Amino acid sequence: MEIRRFSEKDIEEVLRMIQETIHSINGQDYSFREREVWAGSFTDVQQWTKRIQSSEAFVAKSGGRIVGIVNLQPPDMVDLLYVHKDLQRQGIARSLLNVVEQFASKNKALVLHTESSVTAYPFFKSQGFRIIGEQSKSVQGITMKNIRMCKKLHS
């Protein structure tokens, strides 16, 4: 597996991977309608290109395809962390998170923050994140629960 910086040419493959992952992996914690709305929020190529390029973003590639993405919205917010639906629990998320943790530490961040899905919560907890609080987010009139978390970084 190779981890490299996100490139604009990656956007369509990244968005497709995110959508497929939401539909396949998050069904245990989110209803069909919630997943439809959530995945549907990843369709605007221009919006997502701009959002991802305004951050420090990295993709994982394996077998010639993108298998994961992470981005850090400065200075300390892990905004996206998705791994291909068929490659869960193989260390890809941990490797991607390590890249942004190192980047954040080098840039003097003391803490990382994220808003984790219910599904991703056990992963973030296993990586040393702790709960700040639960919250509800509304997307197209559908309210979904997520969990605000943080992790202290070592200097």
Tab-separated table of N, CA and C in Angstrom:
chain	number	residue	atom	x	y	z
A	1	MET	N	0.847	-1.186	0.000
A	1	MET	CA	0.000	0.000	0.000
A	1	MET	C	0.883	1.237	0.000
A	2	GLU	N	0.470	2.208	-0.771
A	2	GLU	CA	1.173	3.491	-0.881
A	2	GLU	C	0.253	4.587	-0.363
A	3	ILE	N	0.790	5.498	0.429
A	3	ILE	CA	0.034	6.676	0.856
A	3	ILE	C	0.705	7.886	0.236
A	4	ARG	N	-0.118	8.685	-0.427
A	4	ARG	CA	0.401	9.892	-1.080
A	4	ARG	C	-0.608	11.019	-0.911
A	5	ARG	N	-0.173	12.216	-1.248
A	5	ARG	CA	-1.068	13.367	-1.186
A	5	ARG	C	-2.212	13.214	-2.190
A	6	PHE	N	-3.370	13.711	-1.798
A	6	PHE	CA	-4.532	13.758	-2.673
A	6	PHE	C	-4.229	14.637	-3.874
A	7	SER	N	-4.712	14.231	-5.037
A	7	SER	CA	-4.603	15.012	-6.259
A	7	SER	C	-6.013	15.219	-6.810
A	8	GLU	N	-6.232	16.338	-7.476
A	8	GLU	CA	-7.554	16.635	-8.023
A	8	GLU	C	-8.076	15.499	-8.907
A	9	LYS	N	-7.192	14.807	-9.589
A	9	LYS	CA	-7.617	13.709	-10.461
A	9	LYS	C	-8.180	12.516	-9.680
A	10	ASP	N	-7.994	12.507	-8.365
A	10	ASP	CA	-8.498	11.424	-7.514
A	10	ASP	C	-9.975	11.574	-7.145
A	11	ILE	N	-10.543	12.755	-7.356
A	11	ILE	CA	-11.814	13.098	-6.716
A	11	ILE	C	-12.962	12.156	-7.063
A	12	GLU	N	-13.140	11.810	-8.310
A	12	GLU	CA	-14.287	10.960	-8.659
A	12	GLU	C	-14.161	9.569	-8.047
A	13	GLU	N	-12.968	9.008	-8.067
A	13	GLU	CA	-12.757	7.688	-7.458
A	13	GLU	C	-12.939	7.758	-5.940
A	14	VAL	N	-12.466	8.829	-5.325
A	14	VAL	CA	-12.622	9.009	-3.876
A	14	VAL	C	-14.104	9.109	-3.510
A	15	LEU	N	-14.851	9.943	-4.222
A	15	LEU	CA	-16.269	10.114	-3.895
A	15	LEU	C	-17.051	8.816	-4.093
A	16	ARG	N	-16.752	8.081	-5.133
A	16	ARG	CA	-17.412	6.795	-5.365
A	16	ARG	C	-17.094	5.810	-4.232
A	17	MET	N	-15.822	5.766	-3.817
A	17	MET	CA	-15.412	4.878	-2.725
A	17	MET	C	-16.123	5.251	-1.428
A	18	ILE	N	-16.233	6.540	-1.133
A	18	ILE	CA	-16.917	6.990	0.081
A	18	ILE	C	-18.387	6.591	0.041
A	19	GLN	N	-19.048	6.852	-1.077
A	19	GLN	CA	-20.468	6.506	-1.197
A	19	GLN	C	-20.698	5.008	-0.997
A	20	GLU	N	-19.899	4.181	-1.655
A	20	GLU	CA	-20.054	2.736	-1.532
A	20	GLU	C	-19.796	2.268	-0.100
A	21	THR	N	-18.828	2.878	0.545
A	21	THR	CA	-18.505	2.512	1.923
A	21	THR	C	-19.643	2.871	2.867
A	22	ILE	N	-20.198	4.053	2.714
A	22	ILE	CA	-21.329	4.459	3.565
A	22	ILE	C	-22.472	3.467	3.415
A	23	HIS	N	-22.823	3.131	2.187
A	23	HIS	CA	-23.940	2.208	1.956
A	23	HIS	C	-23.656	0.811	2.513
A	24	SER	N	-22.427	0.351	2.407
A	24	SER	CA	-22.100	-1.030	2.794
A	24	SER	C	-21.768	-1.204	4.267
A	25	ILE	N	-21.050	-0.260	4.846
A	25	ILE	CA	-20.486	-0.433	6.190
A	25	ILE	C	-21.369	0.165	7.280
A	26	ASN	N	-22.061	1.245	6.989
A	26	ASN	CA	-22.762	1.980	8.042
A	26	ASN	C	-24.196	1.512	8.293
A	27	GLY	N	-24.620	0.452	7.638
A	27	GLY	CA	-25.980	-0.043	7.791
A	27	GLY	C	-26.324	-0.526	9.183
A	28	GLN	N	-25.310	-0.923	9.941
A	28	GLN	CA	-25.564	-1.404	11.301
A	28	GLN	C	-25.961	-0.276	12.245
A	29	ASP	N	-25.596	0.956	11.899
A	29	ASP	CA	-25.823	2.080	12.807
A	29	ASP	C	-26.736	3.171	12.254
A	30	TYR	N	-26.972	3.158	10.954
A	30	TYR	CA	-27.759	4.208	10.312
A	30	TYR	C	-28.803	3.576	9.396
A	31	SER	N	-29.974	4.179	9.346
A	31	SER	CA	-31.065	3.666	8.514
A	31	SER	C	-30.728	3.821	7.029
A	32	PHE	N	-31.499	3.143	6.195
A	32	PHE	CA	-31.323	3.262	4.750
A	32	PHE	C	-31.451	4.723	4.326
A	33	ARG	N	-32.460	5.420	4.832
A	33	ARG	CA	-32.679	6.825	4.461
A	33	ARG	C	-31.505	7.708	4.907
A	34	GLU	N	-31.013	7.478	6.121
A	34	GLU	CA	-29.854	8.241	6.596
A	34	GLU	C	-28.649	8.006	5.692
A	35	ARG	N	-28.415	6.765	5.300
A	35	ARG	CA	-27.275	6.452	4.419
A	35	ARG	C	-27.468	7.043	3.025
A	36	GLU	N	-28.696	7.047	2.539
A	36	GLU	CA	-28.979	7.651	1.226
A	36	GLU	C	-28.607	9.135	1.229
A	37	VAL	N	-29.048	9.843	2.257
A	37	VAL	CA	-28.780	11.276	2.358
A	37	VAL	C	-27.293	11.527	2.575
A	38	TRP	N	-26.686	10.761	3.463
A	38	TRP	CA	-25.259	10.915	3.768
A	38	TRP	C	-24.424	10.663	2.522
A	39	ALA	N	-24.626	9.532	1.871
A	39	ALA	CA	-23.860	9.218	0.656
A	39	ALA	C	-24.153	10.238	-0.440
A	40	GLY	N	-25.396	10.689	-0.508
A	40	GLY	CA	-25.770	11.677	-1.513
A	40	GLY	C	-25.091	13.020	-1.332
A	41	SER	N	-24.588	13.268	-0.129
A	41	SER	CA	-23.875	14.530	0.106
A	41	SER	C	-22.475	14.513	-0.517
A	42	PHE	N	-22.063	13.362	-1.047
A	42	PHE	CA	-20.747	13.221	-1.679
A	42	PHE	C	-20.868	13.111	-3.198
A	43	THR	N	-21.674	13.967	-3.805
A	43	THR	CA	-21.854	13.916	-5.256
A	43	THR	C	-21.330	15.149	-5.981
A	44	ASP	N	-21.202	16.267	-5.289
A	44	ASP	CA	-20.789	17.517	-5.929
A	44	ASP	C	-19.266	17.543	-6.065
A	45	VAL	N	-18.792	17.196	-7.262
A	45	VAL	CA	-17.352	17.069	-7.507
A	45	VAL	C	-16.620	18.379	-7.236
A	46	GLN	N	-17.167	19.493	-7.706
A	46	GLN	CA	-16.492	20.785	-7.502
A	46	GLN	C	-16.412	21.144	-6.018
A	47	GLN	N	-17.516	20.977	-5.302
A	47	GLN	CA	-17.536	21.310	-3.871
A	47	GLN	C	-16.513	20.474	-3.105
A	48	TRP	N	-16.492	19.172	-3.367
A	48	TRP	CA	-15.582	18.296	-2.625
A	48	TRP	C	-14.133	18.493	-3.035
A	49	THR	N	-13.900	18.784	-4.307
A	49	THR	CA	-12.534	19.078	-4.734
A	49	THR	C	-12.008	20.285	-3.971
A	50	LYS	N	-12.817	21.328	-3.916
A	50	LYS	CA	-12.414	22.554	-3.209
A	50	LYS	C	-12.195	22.279	-1.721
A	51	ARG	N	-13.128	21.558	-1.104
A	51	ARG	CA	-13.023	21.273	0.335
A	51	ARG	C	-11.775	20.435	0.657
A	52	ILE	N	-11.550	19.411	-0.141
A	52	ILE	CA	-10.404	18.536	0.132
A	52	ILE	C	-9.098	19.258	-0.166
A	53	GLN	N	-9.063	20.029	-1.244
A	53	GLN	CA	-7.832	20.747	-1.573
A	53	GLN	C	-7.517	21.860	-0.591
A	54	SER	N	-8.504	22.314	0.180
A	54	SER	CA	-8.237	23.348	1.188
A	54	SER	C	-7.697	22.737	2.479
A	55	SER	N	-7.456	21.449	2.463
A	55	SER	CA	-6.973	20.738	3.642
A	55	SER	C	-5.680	20.001	3.298
A	56	GLU	N	-5.145	19.315	4.280
A	56	GLU	CA	-4.023	18.408	4.057
A	56	GLU	C	-4.636	17.030	3.864
A	57	ALA	N	-4.648	16.550	2.625
A	57	ALA	CA	-5.360	15.310	2.317
A	57	ALA	C	-4.420	14.271	1.729
A	58	PHE	N	-4.675	13.025	2.106
A	58	PHE	CA	-3.847	11.903	1.673
A	58	PHE	C	-4.750	10.746	1.260
A	59	VAL	N	-4.322	10.020	0.242
A	59	VAL	CA	-5.039	8.821	-0.179
A	59	VAL	C	-4.131	7.612	-0.036
A	60	ALA	N	-4.747	6.471	0.223
A	60	ALA	CA	-4.044	5.193	0.224
A	60	ALA	C	-4.397	4.490	-1.076
A	61	LYS	N	-3.386	3.952	-1.749
A	61	LYS	CA	-3.600	3.210	-2.993
A	61	LYS	C	-3.040	1.811	-2.837
A	62	SER	N	-3.769	0.867	-3.410
A	62	SER	CA	-3.327	-0.519	-3.422
A	62	SER	C	-3.926	-1.188	-4.647
A	63	GLY	N	-3.137	-1.963	-5.336
A	63	GLY	CA	-3.639	-2.643	-6.525
A	63	GLY	C	-4.145	-1.695	-7.583
A	64	GLY	N	-3.562	-0.505	-7.657
A	64	GLY	CA	-3.932	0.463	-8.676
A	64	GLY	C	-5.212	1.233	-8.403
A	65	ARG	N	-5.777	1.074	-7.208
A	65	ARG	CA	-7.004	1.803	-6.892
A	65	ARG	C	-6.877	2.502	-5.551
A	66	ILE	N	-7.688	3.532	-5.367
A	66	ILE	CA	-7.726	4.244	-4.096
A	66	ILE	C	-8.525	3.404	-3.108
A	67	VAL	N	-7.917	3.156	-1.951
A	67	VAL	CA	-8.558	2.304	-0.940
A	67	VAL	C	-8.838	3.063	0.357
A	68	GLY	N	-8.467	4.342	0.408
A	68	GLY	CA	-8.746	5.131	1.596
A	68	GLY	C	-8.390	6.581	1.394
A	69	ILE	N	-8.996	7.417	2.232
A	69	ILE	CA	-8.690	8.852	2.234
A	69	ILE	C	-8.775	9.379	3.654
A	70	VAL	N	-7.920	10.338	3.942
A	70	VAL	CA	-7.991	11.098	5.184
A	70	VAL	C	-7.657	12.540	4.847
A	71	ASN	N	-8.296	13.461	5.558
A	71	ASN	CA	-7.875	14.849	5.416
A	71	ASN	C	-7.921	15.548	6.763
A	72	LEU	N	-7.052	16.521	6.894
A	72	LEU	CA	-6.934	17.323	8.101
A	72	LEU	C	-7.266	18.753	7.729
A	73	GLN	N	-8.370	19.265	8.286
A	73	GLN	CA	-8.702	20.677	8.111
A	73	GLN	C	-7.901	21.439	9.159
A	74	PRO	N	-7.049	22.353	8.725
A	74	PRO	CA	-6.200	23.064	9.669
A	74	PRO	C	-7.013	23.753	10.763
A	75	PRO	N	-6.514	23.785	11.978
A	75	PRO	CA	-5.210	23.214	12.321
A	75	PRO	C	-5.274	21.776	12.852
A	76	ASP	N	-6.485	21.285	13.218
A	76	ASP	CA	-6.474	20.029	13.983
A	76	ASP	C	-7.715	19.153	13.816
A	77	MET	N	-8.483	19.327	12.720
A	77	MET	CA	-9.727	18.573	12.549
A	77	MET	C	-9.573	17.468	11.504
A	78	VAL	N	-9.693	16.227	11.953
A	78	VAL	CA	-9.751	15.104	11.017
A	78	VAL	C	-11.168	15.139	10.441
A	79	ASP	N	-11.254	15.557	9.187
A	79	ASP	CA	-12.545	15.812	8.555
A	79	ASP	C	-13.100	14.542	7.914
A	80	LEU	N	-12.324	13.907	7.073
A	80	LEU	CA	-12.725	12.666	6.401
A	80	LEU	C	-11.739	11.564	6.744
A	81	LEU	N	-12.246	10.387	7.015
A	81	LEU	CA	-11.414	9.186	7.113
A	81	LEU	C	-12.292	8.024	6.678
A	82	TYR	N	-12.061	7.581	5.452
A	82	TYR	CA	-12.845	6.493	4.874
A	82	TYR	C	-11.900	5.458	4.283
A	83	VAL	N	-12.295	4.193	4.430
A	83	VAL	CA	-11.560	3.078	3.851
A	83	VAL	C	-12.536	2.263	3.011
A	84	HIS	N	-12.057	1.776	1.889
A	84	HIS	CA	-12.865	0.992	0.959
A	84	HIS	C	-13.652	-0.086	1.688
A	85	LYS	N	-14.896	-0.252	1.285
A	85	LYS	CA	-15.819	-1.185	1.944
A	85	LYS	C	-15.290	-2.610	2.020
A	86	ASP	N	-14.485	-3.036	1.053
A	86	ASP	CA	-13.978	-4.409	1.029
A	86	ASP	C	-12.655	-4.576	1.765
A	87	LEU	N	-12.122	-3.488	2.304
A	87	LEU	CA	-10.783	-3.546	2.912
A	87	LEU	C	-10.772	-3.025	4.343
A	88	GLN	N	-11.887	-3.172	5.038
A	88	GLN	CA	-11.985	-2.745	6.433
A	88	GLN	C	-11.099	-3.636	7.312
A	89	ARG	N	-10.631	-3.071	8.415
A	89	ARG	CA	-9.871	-3.789	9.446
A	89	ARG	C	-8.575	-4.434	8.925
A	90	GLN	N	-7.909	-3.714	8.027
A	90	GLN	CA	-6.631	-4.188	7.508
A	90	GLN	C	-5.501	-3.202	7.783
A	91	GLY	N	-5.746	-2.217	8.656
A	91	GLY	CA	-4.705	-1.264	9.033
A	91	GLY	C	-4.620	-0.031	8.153
A	92	ILE	N	-5.489	0.082	7.170
A	92	ILE	CA	-5.434	1.230	6.262
A	92	ILE	C	-5.814	2.513	6.992
A	93	ALA	N	-6.900	2.481	7.749
A	93	ALA	CA	-7.322	3.681	8.494
A	93	ALA	C	-6.251	4.102	9.497
A	94	ARG	N	-5.678	3.141	10.176
A	94	ARG	CA	-4.626	3.444	11.154
A	94	ARG	C	-3.435	4.106	10.458
A	95	SER	N	-3.047	3.583	9.293
A	95	SER	CA	-1.924	4.168	8.553
A	95	SER	C	-2.239	5.586	8.095
A	96	LEU	N	-3.450	5.802	7.595
A	96	LEU	CA	-3.832	7.145	7.164
A	96	LEU	C	-3.885	8.112	8.345
A	97	LEU	N	-4.451	7.661	9.452
A	97	LEU	CA	-4.520	8.518	10.639
A	97	LEU	C	-3.118	8.865	11.134
A	98	ASN	N	-2.197	7.918	11.088
A	98	ASN	CA	-0.814	8.192	11.507
A	98	ASN	C	-0.188	9.304	10.680
A	99	VAL	N	-0.489	9.332	9.382
A	99	VAL	CA	0.061	10.373	8.511
A	99	VAL	C	-0.417	11.756	8.958
A	100	VAL	N	-1.714	11.904	9.220
A	100	VAL	CA	-2.200	13.232	9.621
A	100	VAL	C	-1.789	13.571	11.052
A	101	GLU	N	-1.650	12.579	11.919
A	101	GLU	CA	-1.145	12.853	13.266
A	101	GLU	C	0.273	13.405	13.190
A	102	GLN	N	1.116	12.788	12.373
A	102	GLN	CA	2.491	13.277	12.217
A	102	GLN	C	2.506	14.678	11.625
A	103	PHE	N	1.671	14.913	10.626
A	103	PHE	CA	1.592	16.233	10.015
A	103	PHE	C	1.162	17.270	11.045
A	104	ALA	N	0.115	16.956	11.804
A	104	ALA	CA	-0.399	17.894	12.805
A	104	ALA	C	0.654	18.170	13.878
A	105	SER	N	1.340	17.141	14.332
A	105	SER	CA	2.386	17.320	15.352
A	105	SER	C	3.504	18.220	14.838
A	106	LYS	N	3.930	18.000	13.605
A	106	LYS	CA	4.989	18.829	13.016
A	106	LYS	C	4.564	20.288	12.916
A	107	ASN	N	3.256	20.505	12.815
A	107	ASN	CA	2.736	21.858	12.703
A	107	ASN	C	2.223	22.395	14.032
A	108	LYS	N	2.712	21.799	15.111
A	108	LYS	CA	2.504	22.295	16.474
A	108	LYS	C	1.080	22.122	17.016
A	109	ALA	N	0.272	21.264	16.391
A	109	ALA	CA	-1.050	20.982	16.963
A	109	ALA	C	-0.854	20.158	18.230
A	110	LEU	N	-1.626	20.456	19.245
A	110	LEU	CA	-1.533	19.730	20.514
A	110	LEU	C	-2.599	18.645	20.627
A	111	VAL	N	-3.687	18.823	19.874
A	111	VAL	CA	-4.837	17.928	19.959
A	111	VAL	C	-5.395	17.739	18.557
A	112	LEU	N	-5.905	16.558	18.280
A	112	LEU	CA	-6.696	16.329	17.073
A	112	LEU	C	-8.160	16.224	17.466
A	113	HIS	N	-9.034	16.712	16.611
A	113	HIS	CA	-10.483	16.613	16.818
A	113	HIS	C	-11.100	15.869	15.644
A	114	THR	N	-12.232	15.247	15.871
A	114	THR	CA	-13.009	14.664	14.789
A	114	THR	C	-14.468	14.592	15.203
A	115	GLU	N	-15.319	14.456	14.214
A	115	GLU	CA	-16.730	14.167	14.439
A	115	GLU	C	-16.964	12.796	13.827
A	116	SER	N	-16.935	11.788	14.662
A	116	SER	CA	-16.968	10.398	14.231
A	116	SER	C	-18.396	9.911	14.020
A	117	SER	N	-18.565	9.083	13.006
A	117	SER	CA	-19.842	8.370	12.883
A	117	SER	C	-19.936	7.378	14.040
A	118	VAL	N	-21.133	6.910	14.304
A	118	VAL	CA	-21.320	5.873	15.319
A	118	VAL	C	-20.520	4.638	14.915
A	119	THR	N	-20.501	4.332	13.634
A	119	THR	CA	-19.790	3.155	13.132
A	119	THR	C	-18.285	3.261	13.358
A	120	ALA	N	-17.711	4.433	13.139
A	120	ALA	CA	-16.262	4.616	13.259
A	120	ALA	C	-15.799	4.848	14.698
A	121	TYR	N	-16.738	5.083	15.605
A	121	TYR	CA	-16.376	5.369	16.992
A	121	TYR	C	-15.413	4.335	17.595
A	122	PRO	N	-15.656	3.027	17.479
A	122	PRO	CA	-14.715	2.072	18.087
A	122	PRO	C	-13.296	2.210	17.534
A	123	PHE	N	-13.179	2.507	16.240
A	123	PHE	CA	-11.841	2.707	15.667
A	123	PHE	C	-11.159	3.901	16.315
A	124	PHE	N	-11.831	5.042	16.343
A	124	PHE	CA	-11.198	6.233	16.915
A	124	PHE	C	-10.864	6.019	18.394
A	125	LYS	N	-11.748	5.363	19.118
A	125	LYS	CA	-11.469	5.064	20.521
A	125	LYS	C	-10.205	4.208	20.642
A	126	SER	N	-10.059	3.227	19.776
A	126	SER	CA	-8.877	2.350	19.819
A	126	SER	C	-7.589	3.094	19.484
A	127	GLN	N	-7.723	4.249	18.826
A	127	GLN	CA	-6.557	5.044	18.454
A	127	GLN	C	-6.271	6.170	19.454
A	128	GLY	N	-6.945	6.114	20.609
A	128	GLY	CA	-6.660	7.069	21.671
A	128	GLY	C	-7.547	8.295	21.707
A	129	PHE	N	-8.566	8.359	20.872
A	129	PHE	CA	-9.498	9.478	20.922
A	129	PHE	C	-10.472	9.261	22.076
A	130	ARG	N	-10.913	10.361	22.673
A	130	ARG	CA	-11.911	10.267	23.745
A	130	ARG	C	-13.115	11.117	23.375
A	131	ILE	N	-14.237	10.784	23.967
A	131	ILE	CA	-15.488	11.469	23.656
A	131	ILE	C	-15.527	12.850	24.296
A	132	ILE	N	-15.883	13.831	23.505
A	132	ILE	CA	-16.207	15.164	24.010
A	132	ILE	C	-17.714	15.229	24.227
A	133	GLY	N	-18.472	14.699	23.262
A	133	GLY	CA	-19.925	14.687	23.383
A	133	GLY	C	-20.585	14.157	22.126
A	134	GLU	N	-21.826	13.773	22.273
A	134	GLU	CA	-22.616	13.343	21.122
A	134	GLU	C	-23.358	14.549	20.579
A	135	GLN	N	-23.662	14.496	19.290
A	135	GLN	CA	-24.405	15.583	18.682
A	135	GLN	C	-25.251	15.040	17.543
A	136	SER	N	-26.194	15.832	17.114
A	136	SER	CA	-27.036	15.489	15.975
A	136	SER	C	-26.766	16.492	14.871
A	137	LYS	N	-26.630	15.989	13.665
A	137	LYS	CA	-26.427	16.834	12.488
A	137	LYS	C	-27.599	16.629	11.553
A	138	SER	N	-28.067	17.697	10.953
A	138	SER	CA	-29.174	17.611	10.011
A	138	SER	C	-28.635	17.769	8.589
A	139	VAL	N	-28.961	16.790	7.744
A	139	VAL	CA	-28.589	16.828	6.335
A	139	VAL	C	-29.870	16.618	5.539
A	140	GLN	N	-30.244	17.611	4.767
A	140	GLN	CA	-31.469	17.565	3.968
A	140	GLN	C	-32.679	17.154	4.802
A	141	GLY	N	-32.754	17.688	6.003
A	141	GLY	CA	-33.890	17.430	6.874
A	141	GLY	C	-33.832	16.111	7.628
A	142	ILE	N	-32.795	15.335	7.435
A	142	ILE	CA	-32.628	14.060	8.138
A	142	ILE	C	-31.584	14.279	9.243
A	143	THR	N	-31.951	13.950	10.471
A	143	THR	CA	-31.049	14.138	11.605
A	143	THR	C	-30.280	12.847	11.870
A	144	MET	N	-28.958	12.987	11.958
A	144	MET	CA	-28.090	11.844	12.199
A	144	MET	C	-27.175	12.124	13.380
A	145	LYS	N	-26.908	11.104	14.146
A	145	LYS	CA	-26.052	11.224	15.323
A	145	LYS	C	-24.589	11.008	14.927
A	146	ASN	N	-23.710	11.823	15.521
A	146	ASN	CA	-22.283	11.539	15.461
A	146	ASN	C	-21.657	11.901	16.799
A	147	ILE	N	-20.370	11.667	16.912
A	147	ILE	CA	-19.693	11.789	18.198
A	147	ILE	C	-18.468	12.683	18.037
A	148	ARG	N	-18.454	13.777	18.783
A	148	ARG	CA	-17.275	14.655	18.779
A	148	ARG	C	-16.216	14.025	19.672
A	149	MET	N	-14.993	13.945	19.155
A	149	MET	CA	-13.916	13.279	19.872
A	149	MET	C	-12.631	14.098	19.744
A	150	CYS	N	-11.683	13.828	20.630
A	150	CYS	CA	-10.385	14.471	20.548
A	150	CYS	C	-9.299	13.520	21.024
A	151	LYS	N	-8.079	13.824	20.605
A	151	LYS	CA	-6.923	13.036	21.012
A	151	LYS	C	-5.760	13.987	21.263
A	152	LYS	N	-5.152	13.853	22.418
A	152	LYS	CA	-3.977	14.655	22.721
A	152	LYS	C	-2.787	14.090	21.954
A	153	LEU	N	-2.043	14.979	21.318
A	153	LEU	CA	-0.854	14.568	20.561
A	153	LEU	C	0.394	14.732	21.410
A	154	HIS	N	1.345	13.884	21.164
A	154	HIS	CA	2.622	13.996	21.868
A	154	HIS	C	3.506	14.959	21.110
A	155	SER	N	4.168	15.832	21.831
A	155	SER	CA	5.007	16.823	21.153
A	155	SER	C	6.410	16.296	20.932
